[in-house]
PDB file of C-alpha atoms in Angstrom:
ATOM      1  CA  GLU A   1     118.441 135.794 149.689  1.00  0.00           C
ATOM      2  CA  VAL A   2     117.537 133.263 146.832  1.00  0.00           C
ATOM      3  CA  GLN A   3     120.409 130.947 145.935  1.00  0.00           C
ATOM      4  CA  LEU A   4     120.522 128.037 143.786  1.00  0.00           C
ATOM      5  CA  VAL A   5     124.024 125.953 143.465  1.00  0.00           C
ATOM      6  CA  GLU A   6     124.174 123.071 141.245  1.00  0.00           C
ATOM      7  CA  SER A   7     126.913 120.325 141.709  1.00  0.00           C
ATOM      8  CA  GLY A   8     127.794 117.384 140.411  1.00  0.00           C
ATOM      9  CA  GLY A   9     129.220 117.863 136.988  1.00  0.00           C
ATOM     10  CA  GLY A  10     132.429 116.762 135.315  1.00  0.00           C
ATOM     11  CA  LEU A  11     133.565 114.221 132.590  1.00  0.00           C
ATOM     12  CA  VAL A  12     132.106 110.902 131.837  1.00  0.00           C
ATOM     13  CA  GLN A  13     132.119 108.177 129.213  1.00  0.00           C
ATOM     14  CA  PRO A  14     128.895 107.767 126.641  1.00  0.00           C
ATOM     15  CA  GLY A  15     126.653 105.148 127.940  1.00  0.00           C
ATOM     16  CA  ARG A  16     127.491 106.038 131.590  1.00  0.00           C
ATOM     17  CA  SER A  17     125.529 107.974 134.337  1.00  0.00           C
ATOM     18  CA  LEU A  18     125.482 111.018 136.326  1.00  0.00           C
ATOM     19  CA  ARG A  19     123.633 112.875 139.011  1.00  0.00           C
ATOM     20  CA  LEU A  20     123.703 116.604 139.595  1.00  0.00           C
ATOM     21  CA  SER A  21     122.313 118.443 142.535  1.00  0.00           C
ATOM     22  CA  CYS A  22     120.774 121.679 142.744  1.00  0.00           C
ATOM     23  CA  THR A  23     121.054 123.148 146.515  1.00  0.00           C
ATOM     24  CA  ALA A  24     118.327 125.723 147.451  1.00  0.00           C
ATOM     25  CA  SER A  25     118.555 128.338 150.081  1.00  0.00           C
ATOM     26  CA  GLY A  26     116.500 131.734 150.478  1.00  0.00           C
ATOM     27  CA  PHE A  27     113.035 130.169 150.191  1.00  0.00           C
ATOM     28  CA  THR A  28     110.629 127.854 151.026  1.00  0.00           C
ATOM     29  CA  PHE A  29     112.075 125.186 148.778  1.00  0.00           C
ATOM     30  CA  GLY A  30     109.013 122.669 149.049  1.00  0.00           C
ATOM     31  CA  ASP A  31     106.369 125.549 148.069  1.00  0.00           C
ATOM     32  CA  TYR A  32     108.314 126.000 144.404  1.00  0.00           C
ATOM     33  CA  ALA A  33     108.477 123.637 141.221  1.00  0.00           C
ATOM     34  CA  MET A  34     111.805 123.841 139.713  1.00  0.00           C
ATOM     35  CA  SER A  35     113.398 123.220 136.507  1.00  0.00           C
ATOM     36  CA  TRP A  36     116.654 122.332 134.927  1.00  0.00           C
ATOM     37  CA  PHE A  37     118.213 123.948 131.486  1.00  0.00           C
ATOM     38  CA  ARG A  38     120.954 123.208 129.598  1.00  0.00           C
ATOM     39  CA  GLN A  39     123.493 125.047 127.166  1.00  0.00           C
ATOM     40  CA  ALA A  40     125.693 123.432 125.162  1.00  0.00           C
ATOM     41  CA  PRO A  41     129.304 125.218 124.297  1.00  0.00           C
ATOM     42  CA  GLY A  42     128.735 128.154 122.520  1.00  0.00           C
ATOM     43  CA  LYS A  43     124.686 127.457 121.852  1.00  0.00           C
ATOM     44  CA  GLY A  44     121.467 128.534 122.833  1.00  0.00           C
ATOM     45  CA  LEU A  45     119.543 127.393 125.927  1.00  0.00           C
ATOM     46  CA  GLU A  46     117.229 124.136 126.085  1.00  0.00           C
ATOM     47  CA  TRP A  47     114.759 123.261 128.438  1.00  0.00           C
ATOM     48  CA  VAL A  48     115.448 119.889 130.258  1.00  0.00           C
ATOM     49  CA  GLY A  49     112.504 118.960 132.454  1.00  0.00           C
ATOM     50  CA  PHE A  50     110.777 119.991 135.568  1.00  0.00           C
ATOM     51  CA  ILE A  51     109.096 119.028 138.555  1.00  0.00           C
ATOM     52  CA  ARG A  52     106.041 120.250 140.642  1.00  0.00           C
ATOM     53  CA  SER A  53     105.886 121.061 144.238  1.00  0.00           C
ATOM     54  CA  LYS A  54     104.308 118.178 146.333  1.00  0.00           C
ATOM     55  CA  ALA A  55     100.941 120.547 146.717  1.00  0.00           C
ATOM     56  CA  TYR A  56     100.946 119.875 142.990  1.00  0.00           C
ATOM     57  CA  GLY A  57     101.366 116.324 142.702  1.00  0.00           C
ATOM     58  CA  GLY A  58     105.439 116.349 142.564  1.00  0.00           C
ATOM     59  CA  THR A  59     104.986 115.429 139.088  1.00  0.00           C
ATOM     60  CA  THR A  60     107.801 116.262 136.509  1.00  0.00           C
ATOM     61  CA  GLU A  61     107.709 116.862 132.474  1.00  0.00           C
ATOM     62  CA  TYR A  62     110.705 116.213 130.109  1.00  0.00           C
ATOM     63  CA  ALA A  63     112.162 117.516 126.927  1.00  0.00           C
ATOM     64  CA  ALA A  64     111.590 114.751 124.716  1.00  0.00           C
ATOM     65  CA  SER A  65     115.624 114.560 124.172  1.00  0.00           C
ATOM     66  CA  VAL A  66     116.011 113.521 127.522  1.00  0.00           C
ATOM     67  CA  LYS A  67     112.676 111.435 128.022  1.00  0.00           C
ATOM     68  CA  GLY A  68     113.449 107.858 129.037  1.00  0.00           C
ATOM     69  CA  ARG A  69     117.232 108.850 129.854  1.00  0.00           C
ATOM     70  CA  PHE A  70     116.758 111.555 133.064  1.00  0.00           C
ATOM     71  CA  THR A  71     114.846 111.802 135.570  1.00  0.00           C
ATOM     72  CA  ILE A  72     114.201 114.886 138.233  1.00  0.00           C
ATOM     73  CA  SER A  73     113.453 114.222 141.511  1.00  0.00           C
ATOM     74  CA  ARG A  74     113.436 116.325 144.813  1.00  0.00           C
ATOM     75  CA  ASP A  75     114.224 116.096 148.630  1.00  0.00           C
ATOM     76  CA  ASP A  76     112.114 118.625 150.218  1.00  0.00           C
ATOM     77  CA  SER A  77     113.764 117.995 153.223  1.00  0.00           C
ATOM     78  CA  LYS A  78     117.095 119.020 152.125  1.00  0.00           C
ATOM     79  CA  SER A  79     116.015 121.789 149.774  1.00  0.00           C
ATOM     80  CA  ILE A  80     117.631 119.672 146.650  1.00  0.00           C
ATOM     81  CA  ALA A  81     116.620 118.938 143.798  1.00  0.00           C
ATOM     82  CA  TYR A  82     118.294 116.221 141.495  1.00  0.00           C
ATOM     83  CA  LEU A  83     118.787 115.275 137.793  1.00  0.00           C
ATOM     84  CA  GLN A  84     119.539 111.533 137.251  1.00  0.00           C
ATOM     85  CA  MET A  85     120.775 111.276 133.851  1.00  0.00           C
ATOM     86  CA  ASN A  86     121.582 107.873 132.251  1.00  0.00           C
ATOM     87  CA  SER A  87     122.551 106.780 128.908  1.00  0.00           C
ATOM     88  CA  LEU A  88     124.950 109.972 128.670  1.00  0.00           C
ATOM     89  CA  LYS A  89     125.328 110.936 125.042  1.00  0.00           C
ATOM     90  CA  THR A  90     128.306 113.162 123.562  1.00  0.00           C
ATOM     91  CA  GLU A  91     125.290 115.499 122.474  1.00  0.00           C
ATOM     92  CA  ASP A  92     124.703 116.143 126.222  1.00  0.00           C
ATOM     93  CA  THR A  93     127.564 117.745 126.988  1.00  0.00           C
ATOM     94  CA  ALA A  94     126.531 121.414 128.333  1.00  0.00           C
ATOM     95  CA  VAL A  95     126.398 123.596 131.076  1.00  0.00           C
ATOM     96  CA  TYR A  96     123.053 122.716 133.848  1.00  0.00           C
ATOM     97  CA  TYR A  97     121.600 124.913 135.215  1.00  0.00           C
ATOM     98  CA  CYS A  98     118.603 124.645 137.852  1.00  0.00           C
ATOM     99  CA  THR A  99     115.562 127.415 138.365  1.00  0.00           C
ATOM    100  CA  ARG A 100     112.919 128.290 141.065  1.00  0.00           C
ATOM    101  CA  ASP A 101     109.695 128.036 139.343  1.00  0.00           C
ATOM    102  CA  PRO A 102     107.100 129.687 140.930  1.00  0.00           C
ATOM    103  CA  ILE A 103     103.708 129.142 140.107  1.00  0.00           C
ATOM    104  CA  ASN A 104     101.864 131.725 138.476  1.00  0.00           C
ATOM    105  CA  GLY A 105      98.162 132.772 137.936  1.00  0.00           C
ATOM    106  CA  SER A 106      95.953 129.508 137.806  1.00  0.00           C
ATOM    107  CA  GLY A 107      98.112 127.535 135.383  1.00  0.00           C
ATOM    108  CA  SER A 108     102.062 128.025 134.569  1.00  0.00           C
ATOM    109  CA  TYR A 109     105.279 128.746 136.209  1.00  0.00           C
ATOM    110  CA  ILE A 110     107.558 131.000 135.500  1.00  0.00           C
ATOM    111  CA  PRO A 111     111.503 130.190 135.767  1.00  0.00           C
ATOM    112  CA  ASP A 112     112.966 133.184 138.214  1.00  0.00           C
ATOM    113  CA  TYR A 113     116.220 132.499 139.615  1.00  0.00           C
ATOM    114  CA  TRP A 114     118.847 130.688 138.077  1.00  0.00           C
ATOM    115  CA  GLY A 115     121.920 128.782 139.438  1.00  0.00           C
ATOM    116  CA  GLN A 116     125.496 129.455 138.340  1.00  0.00           C
ATOM    117  CA  GLY A 117     125.526 125.980 136.492  1.00  0.00           C
ATOM    118  CA  THR A 118     127.722 122.973 136.205  1.00  0.00           C
ATOM    119  CA  LEU A 119     129.427 121.791 133.542  1.00  0.00           C
ATOM    120  CA  VAL A 120     128.521 117.948 131.947  1.00  0.00           C
ATOM    121  CA  THR A 121     131.294 116.810 129.664  1.00  0.00           C
ATOM    122  CA  VAL A 122     130.429 113.487 127.715  1.00  0.00           C
ATOM    123  CA  SER A 123     133.805 111.875 126.149  1.00  0.00           C
ATOM    124  CA  SER A 124     135.403 108.944 125.536  1.00  0.00           C
TER     125      SER A 124
ATOM    126  CA  ASP B   1     106.124 122.410 120.131  1.00  0.00           C
ATOM    127  CA  ILE B   2     105.970 126.276 119.787  1.00  0.00           C
ATOM    128  CA  VAL B   3     109.370 127.697 117.713  1.00  0.00           C
ATOM    129  CA  MET B   4     110.472 131.141 118.851  1.00  0.00           C
ATOM    130  CA  THR B   5     112.190 133.086 116.348  1.00  0.00           C
ATOM    131  CA  GLN B   6     114.286 136.423 117.472  1.00  0.00           C
ATOM    132  CA  THR B   7     115.574 139.537 115.239  1.00  0.00           C
ATOM    133  CA  PRO B   8     118.172 140.673 114.441  1.00  0.00           C
ATOM    134  CA  LEU B   9     120.398 137.955 115.778  1.00  0.00           C
ATOM    135  CA  SER B  10     123.177 140.352 116.378  1.00  0.00           C
ATOM    136  CA  SER B  11     122.628 144.069 117.250  1.00  0.00           C
ATOM    137  CA  PRO B  12     125.558 146.757 117.646  1.00  0.00           C
ATOM    138  CA  VAL B  13     124.648 149.447 119.586  1.00  0.00           C
ATOM    139  CA  THR B  14     125.939 153.012 120.840  1.00  0.00           C
ATOM    140  CA  LEU B  15     126.187 153.796 124.310  1.00  0.00           C
ATOM    141  CA  GLY B  16     123.265 156.015 125.255  1.00  0.00           C
ATOM    142  CA  GLN B  17     121.081 154.748 122.392  1.00  0.00           C
ATOM    143  CA  PRO B  18     118.292 152.534 122.171  1.00  0.00           C
ATOM    144  CA  ALA B  19     117.823 149.162 121.358  1.00  0.00           C
ATOM    145  CA  SER B  20     115.155 146.924 120.373  1.00  0.00           C
ATOM    146  CA  ILE B  21     114.878 143.000 120.034  1.00  0.00           C
ATOM    147  CA  SER B  22     111.652 141.647 118.762  1.00  0.00           C
ATOM    148  CA  CYS B  23     110.792 137.861 119.231  1.00  0.00           C
ATOM    149  CA  ARG B  24     107.628 135.819 117.383  1.00  0.00           C
ATOM    150  CA  SER B  25     106.428 132.576 118.388  1.00  0.00           C
ATOM    151  CA  SER B  26     104.757 130.316 115.563  1.00  0.00           C
ATOM    152  CA  GLN B  27     101.501 130.106 117.823  1.00  0.00           C
ATOM    153  CA  SER B  28      99.702 132.139 120.419  1.00  0.00           C
ATOM    154  CA  LEU B  29     101.398 132.319 124.017  1.00  0.00           C
ATOM    155  CA  VAL B  30      98.047 133.002 125.612  1.00  0.00           C
ATOM    156  CA  HIS B  31      97.563 130.574 128.430  1.00  0.00           C
ATOM    157  CA  SER B  32      94.477 129.061 129.082  1.00  0.00           C
ATOM    158  CA  ASP B  33      94.410 131.342 132.323  1.00  0.00           C
ATOM    159  CA  GLY B  34      94.307 134.211 130.262  1.00  0.00           C
ATOM    160  CA  ASN B  35      97.956 135.210 130.707  1.00  0.00           C
ATOM    161  CA  THR B  36     100.757 135.057 127.911  1.00  0.00           C
ATOM    162  CA  TYR B  37     103.838 133.634 129.800  1.00  0.00           C
ATOM    163  CA  LEU B  38     106.814 135.095 127.570  1.00  0.00           C
ATOM    164  CA  SER B  39     109.818 135.920 129.271  1.00  0.00           C
ATOM    165  CA  TRP B  40     113.173 138.017 128.501  1.00  0.00           C
ATOM    166  CA  LEU B  41     116.140 136.523 130.083  1.00  0.00           C
ATOM    167  CA  GLN B  42     119.423 138.175 129.826  1.00  0.00           C
ATOM    168  CA  GLN B  43     123.374 136.739 129.428  1.00  0.00           C
ATOM    169  CA  ARG B  44     126.413 138.513 130.063  1.00  0.00           C
ATOM    170  CA  PRO B  45     129.565 136.622 129.098  1.00  0.00           C
ATOM    171  CA  GLY B  46     130.563 134.293 131.143  1.00  0.00           C
ATOM    172  CA  GLN B  47     127.197 134.423 133.201  1.00  0.00           C
ATOM    173  CA  PRO B  48     123.952 132.342 133.808  1.00  0.00           C
ATOM    174  CA  PRO B  49     120.897 134.043 132.358  1.00  0.00           C
ATOM    175  CA  ARG B  50     118.958 135.867 134.277  1.00  0.00           C
ATOM    176  CA  LEU B  51     115.169 137.243 134.229  1.00  0.00           C
ATOM    177  CA  LEU B  52     114.604 140.299 133.185  1.00  0.00           C
ATOM    178  CA  ILE B  53     110.681 140.363 132.198  1.00  0.00           C
ATOM    179  CA  TYR B  54     108.325 137.866 132.498  1.00  0.00           C
ATOM    180  CA  LYS B  55     104.585 137.969 131.208  1.00  0.00           C
ATOM    181  CA  ILE B  56     105.179 139.952 128.600  1.00  0.00           C
ATOM    182  CA  SER B  57     106.189 143.221 129.992  1.00  0.00           C
ATOM    183  CA  ASN B  58     106.560 143.095 133.980  1.00  0.00           C
ATOM    184  CA  ARG B  59     110.242 143.390 135.455  1.00  0.00           C
ATOM    185  CA  PHE B  60     111.497 140.972 137.649  1.00  0.00           C
ATOM    186  CA  SER B  61     113.338 142.304 140.964  1.00  0.00           C
ATOM    187  CA  GLY B  62     115.862 144.617 140.690  1.00  0.00           C
ATOM    188  CA  VAL B  63     116.092 145.024 136.694  1.00  0.00           C
ATOM    189  CA  PRO B  64     116.377 148.586 135.730  1.00  0.00           C
ATOM    190  CA  ASP B  65     113.640 150.440 134.232  1.00  0.00           C
ATOM    191  CA  ARG B  66     115.600 151.126 130.799  1.00  0.00           C
ATOM    192  CA  PHE B  67     114.295 147.473 130.281  1.00  0.00           C
ATOM    193  CA  SER B  68     110.553 147.242 129.217  1.00  0.00           C
ATOM    194  CA  GLY B  69     108.752 144.564 127.289  1.00  0.00           C
ATOM    195  CA  SER B  70     105.501 144.457 125.042  1.00  0.00           C
ATOM    196  CA  GLY B  71     103.689 143.056 122.314  1.00  0.00           C
ATOM    197  CA  ALA B  72     100.588 140.355 122.537  1.00  0.00           C
ATOM    198  CA  GLY B  73      99.364 136.739 120.810  1.00  0.00           C
ATOM    199  CA  THR B  74     102.945 135.726 118.784  1.00  0.00           C
ATOM    200  CA  ASP B  75     104.582 139.211 118.255  1.00  0.00           C
ATOM    201  CA  PHE B  76     106.492 140.436 121.409  1.00  0.00           C
ATOM    202  CA  THR B  77     109.415 143.327 121.657  1.00  0.00           C
ATOM    203  CA  LEU B  78     112.479 143.871 124.308  1.00  0.00           C
ATOM    204  CA  LYS B  79     113.352 147.817 124.435  1.00  0.00           C
ATOM    205  CA  ILE B  80     116.464 149.424 125.955  1.00  0.00           C
ATOM    206  CA  SER B  81     115.824 152.590 126.164  1.00  0.00           C
ATOM    207  CA  ARG B  82     119.893 153.711 126.602  1.00  0.00           C
ATOM    208  CA  VAL B  83     122.308 151.129 126.243  1.00  0.00           C
ATOM    209  CA  GLU B  84     124.907 151.189 128.933  1.00  0.00           C
ATOM    210  CA  ALA B  85     128.261 148.894 128.805  1.00  0.00           C
ATOM    211  CA  GLU B  86     126.749 146.167 131.254  1.00  0.00           C
ATOM    212  CA  ASP B  87     123.929 145.460 128.963  1.00  0.00           C
ATOM    213  CA  VAL B  88     126.405 143.710 126.334  1.00  0.00           C
ATOM    214  CA  GLY B  89     125.698 140.007 126.064  1.00  0.00           C
ATOM    215  CA  VAL B  90     122.609 137.770 124.812  1.00  0.00           C
ATOM    216  CA  TYR B  91     118.751 138.191 125.166  1.00  0.00           C
ATOM    217  CA  TYR B  92     116.672 135.535 124.944  1.00  0.00           C
ATOM    218  CA  CYS B  93     113.005 135.430 124.576  1.00  0.00           C
ATOM    219  CA  MET B  94     111.198 132.226 126.621  1.00  0.00           C
ATOM    220  CA  GLN B  95     107.709 130.997 126.394  1.00  0.00           C
ATOM    221  CA  ALA B  96     106.643 129.009 129.225  1.00  0.00           C
ATOM    222  CA  THR B  97     102.914 128.809 128.107  1.00  0.00           C
ATOM    223  CA  GLN B  98     103.301 125.298 127.393  1.00  0.00           C
ATOM    224  CA  PHE B  99     105.494 122.210 127.720  1.00  0.00           C
ATOM    225  CA  PRO B 100     108.243 122.033 126.309  1.00  0.00           C
ATOM    226  CA  ARG B 101     109.478 125.234 127.508  1.00  0.00           C
ATOM    227  CA  THR B 102     111.300 126.808 124.421  1.00  0.00           C
ATOM    228  CA  PHE B 103     113.714 129.746 123.462  1.00  0.00           C
ATOM    229  CA  GLY B 104     114.338 132.060 121.043  1.00  0.00           C
ATOM    230  CA  PRO B 105     118.151 131.771 119.278  1.00  0.00           C
ATOM    231  CA  GLY B 106     119.285 134.485 121.305  1.00  0.00           C
ATOM    232  CA  THR B 107     120.399 138.328 120.004  1.00  0.00           C
ATOM    233  CA  LYS B 108     123.870 139.550 120.720  1.00  0.00           C
ATOM    234  CA  VAL B 109     124.073 142.962 121.703  1.00  0.00           C
ATOM    235  CA  ASP B 110     127.462 144.565 121.734  1.00  0.00           C
ATOM    236  CA  ILE B 111     128.847 148.366 121.562  1.00  0.00           C
ATOM    237  CA  LYS B 112     129.703 149.932 118.335  1.00  0.00           C
TER     238      LYS B 112
END
């Protein structure tokens, strides 16, 4: 059974940093790309970023709203994807979800399984 | 960025009756590989999103066959043939054809 468990959320002051983890089980983690999404309270879904598998270079993509502040990485030996969030702003307050992203066809990735999410609150 | 729109934003439905949600993209979602990466997600109250449909019309594992997707290019539709109580929630369309991935605003489905 595929499981994704996010952790590391909490209350943090503006300008500070936080690192989220997404621990995966039930599949061969290293074979998959992973994504992070977020959902502000009472709002819709927003894509945050993405990391390819090592077989495809392990490269990353980011939303404009977080580029330069957030970094996604992965540790395939531990089956964990990370979201390092620096210079946090109040508008980063949201539930953060990770997803598994199998490659499809020859070009794109489709997020299929979602974790339960972890809440990040940025406030003084 | 590709802008996704959905109609209606709210859909009160009667149990056992059909429901339909439309999604439109600001540009074609056809990828260079010939596939169209349009997905539908369901988010029940207090729950994370769940993938229902991918590549326009493919039901994900475990999704009941009362859910179906159709469309092409820039216009897509999610249909629920007979709404059940467990279908209450918000439905989002999402494009994964190009980065950044973008979502529609969501359609809230509830029971009349």
